[in-house]
Amino acid sequence: MSPIAHIVDDDEAIRETLEDRLDSLGYDHHSCGSQQEAVERLRKCRYDFVLLDLELPVRFGKPSSIQVGSN
């Protein structure tokens, strides 16, 4: 069984890019665009690693409280 990744990013283009890269490396993956979806998936599945957007909004559609470049 190949490792399984969890992608959490609110930008669909970034998720698609990461999915393509993981596919090319032979990894299985799930992806979602919000914290709420991520928590629901984490309750249902175990992951080997998570690729997490560090500026993910608290709720989908709301702006991040972290300023770009300050991380």
Coordinates of N, CA, C and O in Angstrom, one line a residue:
M1 N 0.8 -1.2 0.0 CA 0.0 0.0 0.0 C 0.9 1.2 0.0 O 1.8 1.4 0.8
S2 N 0.6 2.2 -0.9 CA 1.4 3.4 -1.0 C 1.0 4.4 0.1 O -0.1 4.4 0.6
P3 N 1.9 5.3 0.5 CA 1.6 6.3 1.5 C 0.4 7.1 1.0 O 0.3 7.4 -0.2
I4 N -0.4 7.6 1.9 CA -1.5 8.5 1.6 C -1.3 9.9 2.2 O -1.0 10.0 3.4
A5 N -1.5 10.9 1.4 CA -1.3 12.3 1.8 C -2.7 13.0 1.9 O -3.6 12.6 1.2
H6 N -2.7 14.0 2.7 CA -3.9 14.8 2.8 C -3.4 16.3 2.4 O -2.6 16.8 3.1
I7 N -4.0 16.8 1.4 CA -3.8 18.2 0.9 C -4.9 19.1 1.4 O -6.0 18.8 1.2
V8 N -4.4 20.1 2.1 CA -5.4 21.1 2.6 C -5.0 22.5 2.2 O -4.0 23.1 2.6
D9 N -5.7 23.0 1.2 CA -5.4 24.3 0.6 C -6.7 24.9 0.0 O -7.4 24.2 -0.6
D10 N -6.9 26.2 0.3 CA -8.1 26.8 -0.3 C -8.0 27.2 -1.7 O -9.0 27.6 -2.3
D11 N -6.8 27.1 -2.3 CA -6.6 27.5 -3.7 C -6.7 26.2 -4.5 O -5.8 25.3 -4.5
E12 N -7.7 26.1 -5.4 CA -7.9 24.9 -6.2 C -6.8 24.6 -7.1 O -6.4 23.4 -7.3
A13 N -6.2 25.6 -7.7 CA -5.1 25.4 -8.6 C -3.9 24.8 -7.9 O -3.2 23.9 -8.4
I14 N -3.6 25.2 -6.7 CA -2.5 24.6 -5.9 C -2.8 23.2 -5.6 O -1.9 22.3 -5.7
R15 N -4.1 22.9 -5.1 CA -4.4 21.5 -4.9 C -4.2 20.6 -6.1 O -3.7 19.5 -6.0
E16 N -4.7 21.1 -7.2 CA -4.5 20.3 -8.5 C -3.0 20.1 -8.8 O -2.7 19.0 -9.2
T17 N -2.2 21.1 -8.6 CA -0.8 20.9 -8.9 C -0.2 19.9 -7.9 O 0.6 19.0 -8.4
L18 N -0.5 20.0 -6.6 CA 0.0 19.0 -5.7 C -0.5 17.6 -6.0 O 0.2 16.6 -5.8
E19 N -1.8 17.5 -6.3 CA -2.3 16.2 -6.7 C -1.6 15.6 -7.9 O -1.2 14.4 -7.8
D20 N -1.3 16.4 -8.9 CA -0.6 15.9 -10.1 C 0.8 15.4 -9.6 O 1.3 14.3 -10.1
R21 N 1.5 16.2 -8.8 CA 2.8 15.8 -8.4 C 2.8 14.5 -7.6 O 3.6 13.6 -7.8
L22 N 1.9 14.4 -6.6 CA 1.8 13.2 -5.8 C 1.4 12.0 -6.7 O 2.0 10.9 -6.5
D23 N 0.5 12.2 -7.7 CA 0.2 11.1 -8.6 C 1.5 10.6 -9.3 O 1.7 9.4 -9.5
S24 N 2.3 11.5 -9.8 CA 3.5 11.2 -10.5 C 4.5 10.5 -9.6 O 5.4 9.7 -10.1
L25 N 4.4 10.7 -8.3 CA 5.3 10.0 -7.3 C 4.7 8.7 -6.8 O 5.4 8.0 -6.1
G26 N 3.5 8.4 -7.3 CA 2.9 7.1 -6.9 C 2.2 7.1 -5.5 O 1.9 6.1 -4.9
Y27 N 1.9 8.3 -5.0 CA 1.2 8.5 -3.7 C -0.3 8.5 -3.9 O -0.8 9.1 -4.9
D28 N -1.0 8.0 -3.0 CA -2.5 8.2 -2.9 C -2.7 9.5 -2.2 O -1.9 9.9 -1.4
H29 N -3.9 10.1 -2.4 CA -4.1 11.4 -1.7 C -5.6 11.7 -1.6 O -6.4 11.2 -2.4
H30 N -5.9 12.5 -0.7 CA -7.2 13.2 -0.6 C -6.9 14.7 -0.5 O -5.9 15.1 0.0
S31 N -7.8 15.5 -0.9 CA -7.6 16.9 -0.8 C -8.9 17.6 -0.4 O -10.0 17.1 -0.7
C32 N -8.8 18.8 0.2 CA -9.9 19.6 0.6 C -9.5 21.0 0.6 O -8.3 21.4 0.7
G33 N -10.5 21.9 0.7 CA -10.3 23.4 0.6 C -10.6 24.2 1.9 O -10.5 25.4 1.8
S34 N -10.9 23.5 3.0 CA -11.2 24.2 4.2 C -10.9 23.5 5.4 O -10.7 22.2 5.4
Q35 N -10.8 24.2 6.5 CA -10.4 23.5 7.8 C -11.5 22.5 8.2 O -11.3 21.4 8.7
Q36 N -12.8 22.9 8.0 CA -13.9 22.0 8.4 C -13.8 20.7 7.6 O -14.0 19.6 8.2
E37 N -13.6 20.8 6.3 CA -13.4 19.5 5.5 C -12.3 18.7 6.0 O -12.3 17.5 6.1
A38 N -11.2 19.4 6.3 CA -10.0 18.7 6.7 C -10.2 17.9 8.0 O -9.8 16.8 8.2
V39 N -10.9 18.6 9.0 CA -11.2 17.9 10.3 C -12.1 16.7 10.0 O -11.9 15.6 10.6
E40 N -13.1 16.8 9.2 CA -14.0 15.7 8.9 C -13.2 14.5 8.3 O -13.4 13.4 8.7
R41 N -12.3 14.8 7.3 CA -11.5 13.8 6.7 C -10.6 13.1 7.7 O -10.3 11.9 7.7
L42 N -10.0 13.9 8.6 CA -9.0 13.4 9.6 C -9.8 12.5 10.6 O -9.1 11.5 11.1
R43 N -11.0 12.7 10.8 CA -11.8 11.8 11.7 C -12.1 10.5 11.0 O -12.3 9.5 11.7
K44 N -12.1 10.4 9.7 CA -12.4 9.2 8.9 C -11.2 8.4 8.4 O -11.4 7.2 8.1
C45 N -10.1 9.1 8.3 CA -8.9 8.4 7.6 C -7.6 8.8 8.3 O -7.5 9.9 8.9
R46 N -6.7 7.9 8.2 CA -5.3 8.1 8.8 C -4.4 8.4 7.6 O -4.5 7.8 6.6
Y47 N -3.6 9.4 7.7 CA -2.7 9.9 6.7 C -1.3 9.7 7.1 O -0.9 9.8 8.3
D48 N -0.4 9.5 6.1 CA 1.0 9.4 6.4 C 1.7 10.7 6.5 O 2.6 10.9 7.2
F49 N 1.1 11.7 5.7 CA 1.6 13.1 5.8 C 0.5 14.0 5.3 O -0.4 13.6 4.6
V50 N 0.6 15.3 5.8 CA -0.3 16.4 5.4 C 0.4 17.5 4.7 O 1.5 17.9 5.3
L51 N -0.1 18.0 3.6 CA 0.4 19.2 3.0 C -0.6 20.3 3.3 O -1.7 20.3 2.8
L52 N -0.2 21.2 4.2 CA -1.1 22.2 4.7 C -0.7 23.6 4.3 O 0.4 24.1 4.5
D53 N -1.7 24.4 3.9 CA -1.6 25.8 3.6 C -1.4 26.5 4.9 O -2.3 26.4 5.7
L54 N -0.3 27.2 5.1 CA -0.1 28.0 6.3 C -1.0 29.2 6.5 O -1.1 29.8 7.6
E55 N -1.6 29.7 5.4 CA -2.5 30.8 5.5 C -3.9 30.5 5.1 O -4.6 31.2 4.5
L56 N -4.3 29.3 5.6 CA -5.7 28.8 5.3 C -6.7 29.6 6.2 O -6.5 29.8 7.4
P57 N -7.7 30.2 5.5 CA -8.7 31.0 6.3 C -9.4 30.1 7.3 O -9.5 28.9 7.1
V58 N -9.8 30.7 8.4 CA -10.5 30.0 9.4 C -11.7 29.3 8.9 O -12.1 28.2 9.2
R59 N -12.5 30.1 8.1 CA -13.6 29.5 7.4 C -13.5 29.8 5.9 O -13.1 30.9 5.5
F60 N -13.9 28.9 5.1 CA -13.8 29.1 3.6 C -14.5 30.4 3.2 O -15.6 30.7 3.6
G61 N -13.8 31.1 2.4 CA -14.3 32.4 1.9 C -13.9 33.6 2.7 O -14.1 34.7 2.3
K62 N -13.4 33.4 3.9 CA -13.0 34.5 4.7 C -11.5 34.7 4.5 O -10.7 33.8 4.3
P63 N -11.0 36.0 4.6 CA -9.6 36.3 4.4 C -8.8 35.8 5.6 O -9.3 35.6 6.7
S64 N -7.5 35.5 5.3 CA -6.6 35.0 6.4 C -6.3 36.1 7.3 O -6.1 37.3 6.9
S65 N -6.0 35.8 8.6 CA -5.6 36.8 9.5 C -4.1 37.0 9.5 O -3.6 37.9 10.2
I66 N -3.4 36.1 8.8 CA -2.0 36.2 8.7 C -1.6 37.0 7.5 O -2.1 36.8 6.4
Q67 N -0.7 38.0 7.7 CA -0.2 38.8 6.6 C 0.8 38.0 5.8 O 1.6 37.4 6.3
V68 N 0.6 38.2 4.4 CA 1.5 37.5 3.5 C 3.0 38.0 3.8 O 3.2 39.1 3.9
G69 N 3.9 37.0 3.8 CA 5.3 37.3 4.0 C 5.8 37.4 5.4 O 6.9 37.5 5.7
S70 N 4.8 37.3 6.4 CA 5.3 37.4 7.8 C 5.5 36.0 8.4 O 5.9 36.0 9.6
N71 N 5.3 34.9 7.7 CA 5.5 33.6 8.2 C 7.0 33.2 8.2 O 7.6 33.3 7.3

